[in-house]
Coordinates of N, CA and C in Angstrom, one line a residue:
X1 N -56.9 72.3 257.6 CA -57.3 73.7 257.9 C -58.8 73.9 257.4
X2 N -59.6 74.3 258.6 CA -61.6 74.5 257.9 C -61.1 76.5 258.0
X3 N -61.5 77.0 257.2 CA -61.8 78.3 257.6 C -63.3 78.1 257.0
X4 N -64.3 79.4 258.0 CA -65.5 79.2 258.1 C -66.1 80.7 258.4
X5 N -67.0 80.7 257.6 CA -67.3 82.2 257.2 C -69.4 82.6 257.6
X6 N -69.3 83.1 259.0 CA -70.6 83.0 258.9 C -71.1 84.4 258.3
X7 N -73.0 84.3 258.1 CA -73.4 85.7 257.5 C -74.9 85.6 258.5
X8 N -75.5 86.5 257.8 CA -77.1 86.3 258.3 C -77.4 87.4 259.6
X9 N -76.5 87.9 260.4 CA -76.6 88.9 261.5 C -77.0 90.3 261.0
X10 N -78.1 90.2 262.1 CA -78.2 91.6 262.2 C -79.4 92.4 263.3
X11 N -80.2 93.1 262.7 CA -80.9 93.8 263.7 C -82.1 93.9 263.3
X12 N -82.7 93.2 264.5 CA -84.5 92.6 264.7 C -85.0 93.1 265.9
X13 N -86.2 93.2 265.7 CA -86.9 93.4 266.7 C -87.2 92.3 267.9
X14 N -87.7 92.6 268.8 CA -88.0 91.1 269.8 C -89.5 90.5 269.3
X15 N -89.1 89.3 269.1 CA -90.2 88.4 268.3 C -89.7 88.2 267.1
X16 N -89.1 88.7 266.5 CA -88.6 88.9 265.1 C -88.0 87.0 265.2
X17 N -87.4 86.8 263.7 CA -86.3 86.0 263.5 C -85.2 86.3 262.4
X18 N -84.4 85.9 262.6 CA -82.8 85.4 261.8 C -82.3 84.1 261.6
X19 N -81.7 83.6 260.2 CA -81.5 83.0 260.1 C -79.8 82.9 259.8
X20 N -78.8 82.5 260.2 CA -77.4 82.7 260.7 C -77.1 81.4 259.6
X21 N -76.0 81.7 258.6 CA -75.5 80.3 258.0 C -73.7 80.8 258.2
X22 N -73.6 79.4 258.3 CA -72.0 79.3 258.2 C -71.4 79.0 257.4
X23 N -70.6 79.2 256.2 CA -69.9 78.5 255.1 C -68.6 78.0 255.3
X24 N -68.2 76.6 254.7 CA -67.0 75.9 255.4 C -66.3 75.7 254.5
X25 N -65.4 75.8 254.5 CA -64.2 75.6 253.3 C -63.4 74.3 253.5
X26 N -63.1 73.7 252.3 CA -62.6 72.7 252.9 C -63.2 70.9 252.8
X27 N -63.0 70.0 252.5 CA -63.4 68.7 252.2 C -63.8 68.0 253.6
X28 N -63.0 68.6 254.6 CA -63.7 68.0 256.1 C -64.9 68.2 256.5
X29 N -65.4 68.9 256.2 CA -66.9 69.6 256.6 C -68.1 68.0 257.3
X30 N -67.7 67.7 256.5 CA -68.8 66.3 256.9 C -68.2 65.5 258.0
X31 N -66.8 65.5 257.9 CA -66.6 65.3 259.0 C -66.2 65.2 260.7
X32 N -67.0 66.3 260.3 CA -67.0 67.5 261.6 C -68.4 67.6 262.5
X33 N -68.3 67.8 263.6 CA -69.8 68.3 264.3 C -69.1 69.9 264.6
X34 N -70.2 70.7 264.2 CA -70.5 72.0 264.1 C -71.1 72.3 265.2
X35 N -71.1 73.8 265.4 CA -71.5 74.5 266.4 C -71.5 76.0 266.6
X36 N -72.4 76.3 267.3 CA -73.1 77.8 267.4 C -72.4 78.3 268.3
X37 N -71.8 79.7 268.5 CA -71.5 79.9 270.2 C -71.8 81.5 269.8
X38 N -72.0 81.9 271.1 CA -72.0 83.6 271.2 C -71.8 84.3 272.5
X39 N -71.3 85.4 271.9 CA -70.8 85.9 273.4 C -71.2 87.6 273.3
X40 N -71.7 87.7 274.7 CA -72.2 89.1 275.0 C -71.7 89.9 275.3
X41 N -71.5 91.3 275.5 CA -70.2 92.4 276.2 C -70.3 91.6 277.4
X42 N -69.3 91.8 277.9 CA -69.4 91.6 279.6 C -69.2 90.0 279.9
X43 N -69.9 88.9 279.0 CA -70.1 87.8 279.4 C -69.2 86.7 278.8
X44 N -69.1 85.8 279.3 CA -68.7 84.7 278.7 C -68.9 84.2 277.0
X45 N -68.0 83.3 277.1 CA -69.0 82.9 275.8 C -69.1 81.0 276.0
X46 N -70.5 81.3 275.3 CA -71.5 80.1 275.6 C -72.0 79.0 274.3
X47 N -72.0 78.3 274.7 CA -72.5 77.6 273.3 C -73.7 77.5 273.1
X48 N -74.3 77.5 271.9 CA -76.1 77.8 271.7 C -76.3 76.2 271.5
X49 N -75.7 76.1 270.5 CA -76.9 74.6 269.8 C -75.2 74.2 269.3
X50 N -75.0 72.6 268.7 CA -74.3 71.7 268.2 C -74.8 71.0 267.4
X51 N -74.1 70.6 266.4 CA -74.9 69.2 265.6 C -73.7 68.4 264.8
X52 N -74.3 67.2 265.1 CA -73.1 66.0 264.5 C -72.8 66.4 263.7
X53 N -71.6 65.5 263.3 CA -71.3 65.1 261.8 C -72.4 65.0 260.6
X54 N -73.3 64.1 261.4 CA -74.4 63.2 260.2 C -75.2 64.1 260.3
X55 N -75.5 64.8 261.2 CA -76.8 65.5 261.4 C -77.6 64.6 262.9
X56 N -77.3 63.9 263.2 CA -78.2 62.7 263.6 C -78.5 63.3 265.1
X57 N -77.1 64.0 265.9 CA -77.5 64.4 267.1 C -77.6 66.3 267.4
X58 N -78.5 66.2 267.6 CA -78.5 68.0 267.8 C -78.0 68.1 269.9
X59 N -77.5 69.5 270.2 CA -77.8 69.8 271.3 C -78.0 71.5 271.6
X60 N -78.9 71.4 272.8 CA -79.3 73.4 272.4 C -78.9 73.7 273.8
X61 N -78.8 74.6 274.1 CA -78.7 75.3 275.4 C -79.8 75.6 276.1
X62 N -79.9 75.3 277.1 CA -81.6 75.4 278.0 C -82.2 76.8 277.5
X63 N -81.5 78.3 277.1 CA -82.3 79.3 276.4 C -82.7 79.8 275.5
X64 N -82.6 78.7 274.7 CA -82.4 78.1 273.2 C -83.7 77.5 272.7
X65 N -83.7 76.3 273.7 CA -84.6 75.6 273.0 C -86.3 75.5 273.0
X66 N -86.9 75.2 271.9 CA -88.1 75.3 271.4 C -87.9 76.5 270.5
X67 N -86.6 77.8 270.3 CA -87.3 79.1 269.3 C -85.5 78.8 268.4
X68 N -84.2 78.3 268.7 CA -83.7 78.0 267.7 C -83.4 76.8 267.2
X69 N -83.1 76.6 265.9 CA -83.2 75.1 265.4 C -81.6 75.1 264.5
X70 N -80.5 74.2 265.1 CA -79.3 73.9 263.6 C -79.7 72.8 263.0
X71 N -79.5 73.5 261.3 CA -79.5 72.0 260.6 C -77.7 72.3 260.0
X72 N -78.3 71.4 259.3 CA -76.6 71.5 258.4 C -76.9 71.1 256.8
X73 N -76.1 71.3 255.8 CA -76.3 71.1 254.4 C -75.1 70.2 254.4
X74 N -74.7 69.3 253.9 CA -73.1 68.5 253.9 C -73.0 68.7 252.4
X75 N -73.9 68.8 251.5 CA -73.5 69.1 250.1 C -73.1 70.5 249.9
X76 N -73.3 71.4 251.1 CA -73.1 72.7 250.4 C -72.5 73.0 251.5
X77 N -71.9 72.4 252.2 CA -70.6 72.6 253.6 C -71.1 74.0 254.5
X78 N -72.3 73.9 254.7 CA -73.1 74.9 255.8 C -73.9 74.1 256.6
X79 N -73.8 75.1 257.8 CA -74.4 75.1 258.8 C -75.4 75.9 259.4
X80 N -76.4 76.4 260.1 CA -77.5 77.1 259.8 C -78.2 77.0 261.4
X81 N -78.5 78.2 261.5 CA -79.4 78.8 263.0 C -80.5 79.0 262.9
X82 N -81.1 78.7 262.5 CA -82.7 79.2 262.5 C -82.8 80.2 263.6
X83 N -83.3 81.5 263.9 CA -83.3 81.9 265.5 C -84.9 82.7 265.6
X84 N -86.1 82.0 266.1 CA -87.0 82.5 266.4 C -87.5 83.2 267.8
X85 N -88.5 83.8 267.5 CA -88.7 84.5 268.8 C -87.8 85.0 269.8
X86 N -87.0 85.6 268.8 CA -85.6 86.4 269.5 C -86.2 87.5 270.3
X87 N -85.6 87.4 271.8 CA -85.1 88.3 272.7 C -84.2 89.0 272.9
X88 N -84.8 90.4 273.5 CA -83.2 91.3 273.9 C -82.0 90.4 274.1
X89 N -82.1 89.4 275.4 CA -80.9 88.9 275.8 C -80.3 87.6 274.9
X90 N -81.2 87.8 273.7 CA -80.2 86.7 272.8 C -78.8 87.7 272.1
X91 N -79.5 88.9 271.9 CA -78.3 89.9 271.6 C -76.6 89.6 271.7
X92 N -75.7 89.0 271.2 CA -74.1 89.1 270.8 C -74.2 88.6 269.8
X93 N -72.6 88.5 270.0 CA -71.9 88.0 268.3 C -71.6 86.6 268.3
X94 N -72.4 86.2 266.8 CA -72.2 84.7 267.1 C -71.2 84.2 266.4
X95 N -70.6 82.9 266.9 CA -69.6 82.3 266.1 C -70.0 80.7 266.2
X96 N -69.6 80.9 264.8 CA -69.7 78.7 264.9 C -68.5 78.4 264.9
X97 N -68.4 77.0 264.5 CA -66.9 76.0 265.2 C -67.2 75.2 265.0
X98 N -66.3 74.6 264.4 CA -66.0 73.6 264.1 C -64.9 72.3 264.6
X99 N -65.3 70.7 265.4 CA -64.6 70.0 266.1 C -65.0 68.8 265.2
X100 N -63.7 68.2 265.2 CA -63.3 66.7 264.6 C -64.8 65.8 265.2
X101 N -65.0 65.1 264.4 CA -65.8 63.9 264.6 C -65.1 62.5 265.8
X102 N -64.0 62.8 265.3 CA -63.4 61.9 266.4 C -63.1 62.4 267.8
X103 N -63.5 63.7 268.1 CA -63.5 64.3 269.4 C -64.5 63.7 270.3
X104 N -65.6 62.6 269.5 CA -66.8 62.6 270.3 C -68.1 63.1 270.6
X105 N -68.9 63.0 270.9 CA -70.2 63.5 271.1 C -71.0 63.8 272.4
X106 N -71.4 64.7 273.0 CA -70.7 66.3 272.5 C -69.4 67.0 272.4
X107 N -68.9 67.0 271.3 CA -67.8 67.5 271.6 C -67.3 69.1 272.6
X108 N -66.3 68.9 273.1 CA -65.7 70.2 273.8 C -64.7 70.7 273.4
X109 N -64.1 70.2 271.9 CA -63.0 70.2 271.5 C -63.3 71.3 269.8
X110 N -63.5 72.3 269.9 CA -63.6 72.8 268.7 C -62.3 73.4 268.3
X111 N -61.8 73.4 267.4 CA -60.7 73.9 266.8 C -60.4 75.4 266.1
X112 N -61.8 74.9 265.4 CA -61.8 75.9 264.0 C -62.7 77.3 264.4
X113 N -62.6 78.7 264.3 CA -63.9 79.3 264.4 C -63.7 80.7 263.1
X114 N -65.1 80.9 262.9 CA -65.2 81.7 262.2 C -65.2 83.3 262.6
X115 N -65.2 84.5 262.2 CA -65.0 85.3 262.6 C -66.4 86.2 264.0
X116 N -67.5 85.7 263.2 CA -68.5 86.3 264.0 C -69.4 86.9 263.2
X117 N -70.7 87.0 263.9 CA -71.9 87.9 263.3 C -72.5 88.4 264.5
X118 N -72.5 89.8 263.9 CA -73.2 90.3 265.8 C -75.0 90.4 265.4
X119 N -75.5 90.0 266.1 CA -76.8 89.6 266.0 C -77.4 91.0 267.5
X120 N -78.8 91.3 267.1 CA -78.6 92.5 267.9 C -80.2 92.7 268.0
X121 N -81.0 92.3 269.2 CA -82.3 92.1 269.3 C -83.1 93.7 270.4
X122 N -83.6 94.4 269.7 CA -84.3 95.3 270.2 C -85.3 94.9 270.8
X123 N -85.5 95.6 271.6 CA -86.7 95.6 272.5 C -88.3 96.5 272.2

């Protein structure tokens, strides 16, 4: 069992940044690839960014990349969003997730999720 507790949401202006960490419970943490997802009223939900186990592979979402960055801490069982030059339409609530290492790379298999942080970009 990972339970996983993100924080860091809230309300920015456009351009602004946030920085979103996840905290992971639990001795699996390292060996897991982690992951961003968020979902907007109305819309689906989508995955932002991923990162291995090791750290070694990242992946972002085409509206993502160049302004957010995940790293991960394995000593301190978090995971982390950097989120720059935020846009109105980055606006929902994000959840990370957590998928077995043995699921593969990229995984599609997440198991675990945390409750959410609504992130909320003014215009």
């Amino acid at each position: 069992q990972v339970l996983l507790v993100e924080s860091g949401g809230g309300l920015v202006q456009a351009g602004g940044s946030l920085r979103l960490s996840c905290a992971a419970s639990g001795s699996t943490f390292s060996d897991s690839h982690m992951g961003w997802f968020r979902q907007a009223p109305g819309k689906e939900r989508e995955i932002v960014a991923a990162i291995s186990w090791s750290g070694g592979n990242t992946y972002y979402v085409d509206s993502v990349k160049g302004r957010f960055t995940i790293s991960r801490d394995n000593a301190k069982n978090t995971v982390y969003l950097q989120m720059n030059s935020l846009k109105p339409e980055d606006t929902a609530v994000y959840y990370c997730a957590a998928a077995w290492r043995t699921t593969g790379w990229p995984s599609t298999k997440y198991s675990y999720w945390g409750q959410g942080t609504q992130v909320t970009v003014s215009s």
